[in-house]
């Protein structure tokens, strides 16, 4: 009997918690996000709620998640407010939906796919011709690509991922420029 009561009590708590997490988009879209009212920092539970509202009500995908950082959201909102739009969730969602229809977004999305692929990918110079596309998108010139490839060929870099190698490469360039 006691077990049944405990089980029922836990069940009610879980159902209540899930009900509280449900977001009514029609009620919340025209309200001002938390990050507009205060200086939001990554990891803040209220900023996480803002992001959850944007994702759920805007039906955004994992590519769009790159925009869901406090500083980026703040900049995007400021741009929209300067254009005379209200500082609401709806304003951001509409702006991002409009951006998704542009060729710039397609380029951004393609770059994100390549970035995610190379972030964890082990250096493989046999596939360099296709892998270098990301670095071209970053603005590497023909000379930069040749220099970076030479860097990748060094034995001490052979076990790195492309992103780890890029970070190490940039630090070396920076130290040479000091």
Short mmCIF file of C-alpha atoms in Angstrom, two decimals:
data_model
loop_
_atom_site.label_atom_id
_atom_site.label_comp_id
_atom_site.label_asym_id
_atom_site.label_seq_id
_atom_site.Cartn_x
_atom_site.Cartn_y
_atom_site.Cartn_z
CA UNK A 1 0.00 0.00 0.00
CA UNK A 2 2.81 2.41 0.88
CA UNK A 3 4.60 1.59 -2.39
CA UNK A 4 1.46 2.33 -4.38
CA UNK A 5 1.10 5.68 -2.60
CA UNK A 6 4.75 6.59 -3.26
CA UNK A 7 4.41 5.55 -6.91
CA UNK A 8 1.23 7.63 -7.29
CA UNK A 9 2.90 10.61 -5.59
CA UNK A 10 5.95 10.41 -7.88
CA UNK A 11 3.72 10.01 -10.93
CA UNK A 12 1.79 13.19 -10.03
CA UNK A 13 5.02 15.14 -9.53
CA UNK A 14 6.42 14.00 -12.89
CA UNK A 15 3.18 14.83 -14.73
CA UNK A 16 3.04 18.23 -13.02
CA UNK A 17 6.63 19.01 -13.96
CA UNK A 18 6.00 18.07 -17.59
CA UNK A 19 2.87 20.20 -17.69
CA UNK A 20 4.82 23.19 -16.41
CA UNK A 21 7.43 22.73 -19.14
CA UNK A 22 4.82 22.89 -21.88
CA UNK A 23 5.11 26.16 -23.76
CA UNK A 24 2.04 27.89 -25.15
CA UNK A 25 3.59 29.64 -28.15
CA UNK A 26 0.60 31.87 -28.83
CA UNK A 27 0.79 33.33 -25.32
CA UNK A 28 4.56 33.75 -25.15
CA UNK A 29 5.57 34.89 -28.67
CA UNK A 30 4.66 38.54 -28.10
CA UNK A 31 6.51 38.80 -24.80
CA UNK A 32 10.00 40.08 -24.24
CA UNK A 33 12.72 37.44 -23.79
CA UNK A 34 14.76 37.28 -20.62
CA UNK A 35 18.01 38.11 -22.42
CA UNK A 36 16.56 41.48 -23.48
CA UNK A 37 15.81 42.50 -19.89
CA UNK A 38 19.13 41.48 -18.37
CA UNK A 39 22.66 40.71 -19.42
CA UNK A 40 22.26 37.01 -20.03
CA UNK A 41 25.17 34.63 -19.63
CA UNK A 42 25.51 31.17 -21.13
CA UNK A 43 24.15 28.47 -18.86
CA UNK A 44 21.63 30.74 -17.13
CA UNK A 45 18.35 28.81 -16.67
CA UNK A 46 16.27 31.77 -17.89
CA UNK A 47 18.39 32.08 -21.04
CA UNK A 48 17.93 28.34 -21.54
CA UNK A 49 14.17 28.92 -21.31
CA UNK A 50 14.42 31.69 -23.92
CA UNK A 51 16.25 29.31 -26.22
CA UNK A 52 13.74 26.54 -25.60
CA UNK A 53 10.89 28.93 -26.49
CA UNK A 54 12.66 30.00 -29.69
CA UNK A 55 13.40 26.43 -30.72
CA UNK A 56 9.96 25.06 -29.93
CA UNK A 57 7.89 27.95 -31.25
CA UNK A 58 10.12 28.65 -34.24
CA UNK A 59 10.57 24.98 -35.20
CA UNK A 60 14.30 25.49 -35.69
CA UNK A 61 16.76 22.70 -36.40
CA UNK A 62 20.25 21.94 -35.19
CA UNK A 63 21.87 24.27 -37.77
CA UNK A 64 19.87 27.19 -36.37
CA UNK A 65 21.16 26.41 -32.88
CA UNK A 66 24.36 28.25 -33.81
CA UNK A 67 22.37 31.48 -33.39
CA UNK A 68 21.21 30.58 -29.89
CA UNK A 69 24.02 32.16 -27.91
CA UNK A 70 23.43 35.11 -25.59
CA UNK A 71 25.67 37.51 -27.51
CA UNK A 72 24.28 36.54 -30.92
CA UNK A 73 20.67 36.72 -29.79
CA UNK A 74 21.34 40.12 -28.24
CA UNK A 75 22.88 41.44 -31.46
CA UNK A 76 20.07 40.06 -33.61
CA UNK A 77 17.44 41.58 -31.33
CA UNK A 78 19.20 44.94 -31.24
CA UNK A 79 19.27 45.02 -35.05
CA UNK A 80 15.55 44.32 -35.18
CA UNK A 81 14.72 46.94 -32.54
CA UNK A 82 16.73 49.52 -34.49
CA UNK A 83 14.49 48.71 -37.45
CA UNK A 84 11.49 49.62 -35.29
CA UNK A 85 10.34 46.12 -34.44
CA UNK A 86 9.30 45.07 -30.92
CA UNK A 87 11.75 43.13 -28.75
CA UNK A 88 9.79 39.86 -28.67
CA UNK A 89 10.28 36.20 -29.37
CA UNK A 90 8.07 36.61 -32.46
CA UNK A 91 10.41 39.26 -33.89
CA UNK A 92 13.42 36.93 -33.64
CA UNK A 93 11.54 33.96 -35.02
CA UNK A 94 10.28 35.94 -38.02
CA UNK A 95 13.74 37.39 -38.69
CA UNK A 96 15.36 33.93 -38.55
CA UNK A 97 12.62 32.43 -40.75
CA UNK A 98 13.21 35.17 -43.32
CA UNK A 99 16.97 34.59 -43.14
CA UNK A 100 16.43 30.87 -43.77
CA UNK A 101 15.01 31.76 -47.19
CA UNK A 102 18.23 33.46 -48.36
CA UNK A 103 21.26 32.11 -50.19
CA UNK A 104 23.41 33.43 -47.32
CA UNK A 105 21.63 31.00 -45.00
CA UNK A 106 22.24 28.13 -47.41
CA UNK A 107 25.95 29.00 -47.43
CA UNK A 108 25.92 29.23 -43.64
CA UNK A 109 24.13 25.86 -43.31
CA UNK A 110 26.53 24.20 -45.75
CA UNK A 111 29.47 25.60 -43.77
CA UNK A 112 28.01 24.32 -40.49
CA UNK A 113 27.62 20.82 -41.93
CA UNK A 114 31.24 20.83 -43.07
CA UNK A 115 32.40 22.29 -39.73
CA UNK A 116 30.60 19.57 -37.76
CA UNK A 117 32.06 16.92 -40.02
CA UNK A 118 35.62 18.17 -39.63
CA UNK A 119 35.35 19.01 -35.94
CA UNK A 120 35.75 15.36 -35.01
CA UNK A 121 37.39 14.06 -38.18
CA UNK A 122 40.92 12.78 -37.93
CA UNK A 123 43.34 14.39 -40.40
CA UNK A 124 43.38 12.34 -43.57
CA UNK A 125 45.52 13.88 -46.29
CA UNK A 126 44.22 11.34 -48.81
CA UNK A 127 40.89 13.22 -48.54
CA UNK A 128 42.42 16.69 -48.42
CA UNK A 129 40.88 17.82 -51.72
CA UNK A 130 37.33 17.48 -50.35
CA UNK A 131 38.21 18.40 -46.75
CA UNK A 132 39.86 21.68 -47.69
CA UNK A 133 36.48 23.11 -48.76
CA UNK A 134 35.81 24.22 -45.20
CA UNK A 135 39.09 26.11 -45.02
CA UNK A 136 38.35 27.77 -48.36
CA UNK A 137 35.03 28.92 -46.84
CA UNK A 138 36.99 30.32 -43.90
CA UNK A 139 38.86 32.52 -46.36
CA UNK A 140 42.08 30.57 -46.76
CA UNK A 141 43.96 31.62 -49.89
CA UNK A 142 45.80 29.16 -52.13
CA UNK A 143 49.01 29.99 -50.22
CA UNK A 144 47.25 29.55 -46.85
CA UNK A 145 45.96 26.14 -47.94
CA UNK A 146 49.43 25.04 -49.04
CA UNK A 147 50.97 26.25 -45.77
CA UNK A 148 48.26 24.57 -43.68
CA UNK A 149 48.64 21.32 -45.60
CA UNK A 150 52.41 21.40 -44.92
CA UNK A 151 51.58 21.90 -41.25
CA UNK A 152 49.20 18.91 -41.35
CA UNK A 153 51.92 16.74 -42.88
CA UNK A 154 54.17 17.13 -39.83
CA UNK A 155 54.33 13.83 -37.91
CA UNK A 156 53.39 15.47 -34.59
CA UNK A 157 50.08 16.58 -36.10
CA UNK A 158 49.05 13.29 -37.67
CA UNK A 159 46.83 12.20 -34.76
CA UNK A 160 44.90 15.46 -34.50
CA UNK A 161 41.43 16.30 -35.72
CA UNK A 162 41.19 19.02 -38.33
CA UNK A 163 39.81 21.48 -35.78
CA UNK A 164 42.52 20.71 -33.23
CA UNK A 165 45.11 21.14 -35.98
CA UNK A 166 43.56 24.45 -37.05
CA UNK A 167 43.65 25.73 -33.49
CA UNK A 168 47.30 24.67 -33.08
CA UNK A 169 48.18 26.18 -36.47
CA UNK A 170 46.54 29.51 -35.60
CA UNK A 171 48.37 29.64 -32.25
CA UNK A 172 51.70 29.06 -34.02
CA UNK A 173 50.97 31.82 -36.52
CA UNK A 174 49.98 34.13 -33.69
CA UNK A 175 53.19 33.42 -31.78
CA UNK A 176 55.25 34.18 -34.92
CA UNK A 177 53.47 37.52 -35.33
CA UNK A 178 54.30 38.72 -31.81
#
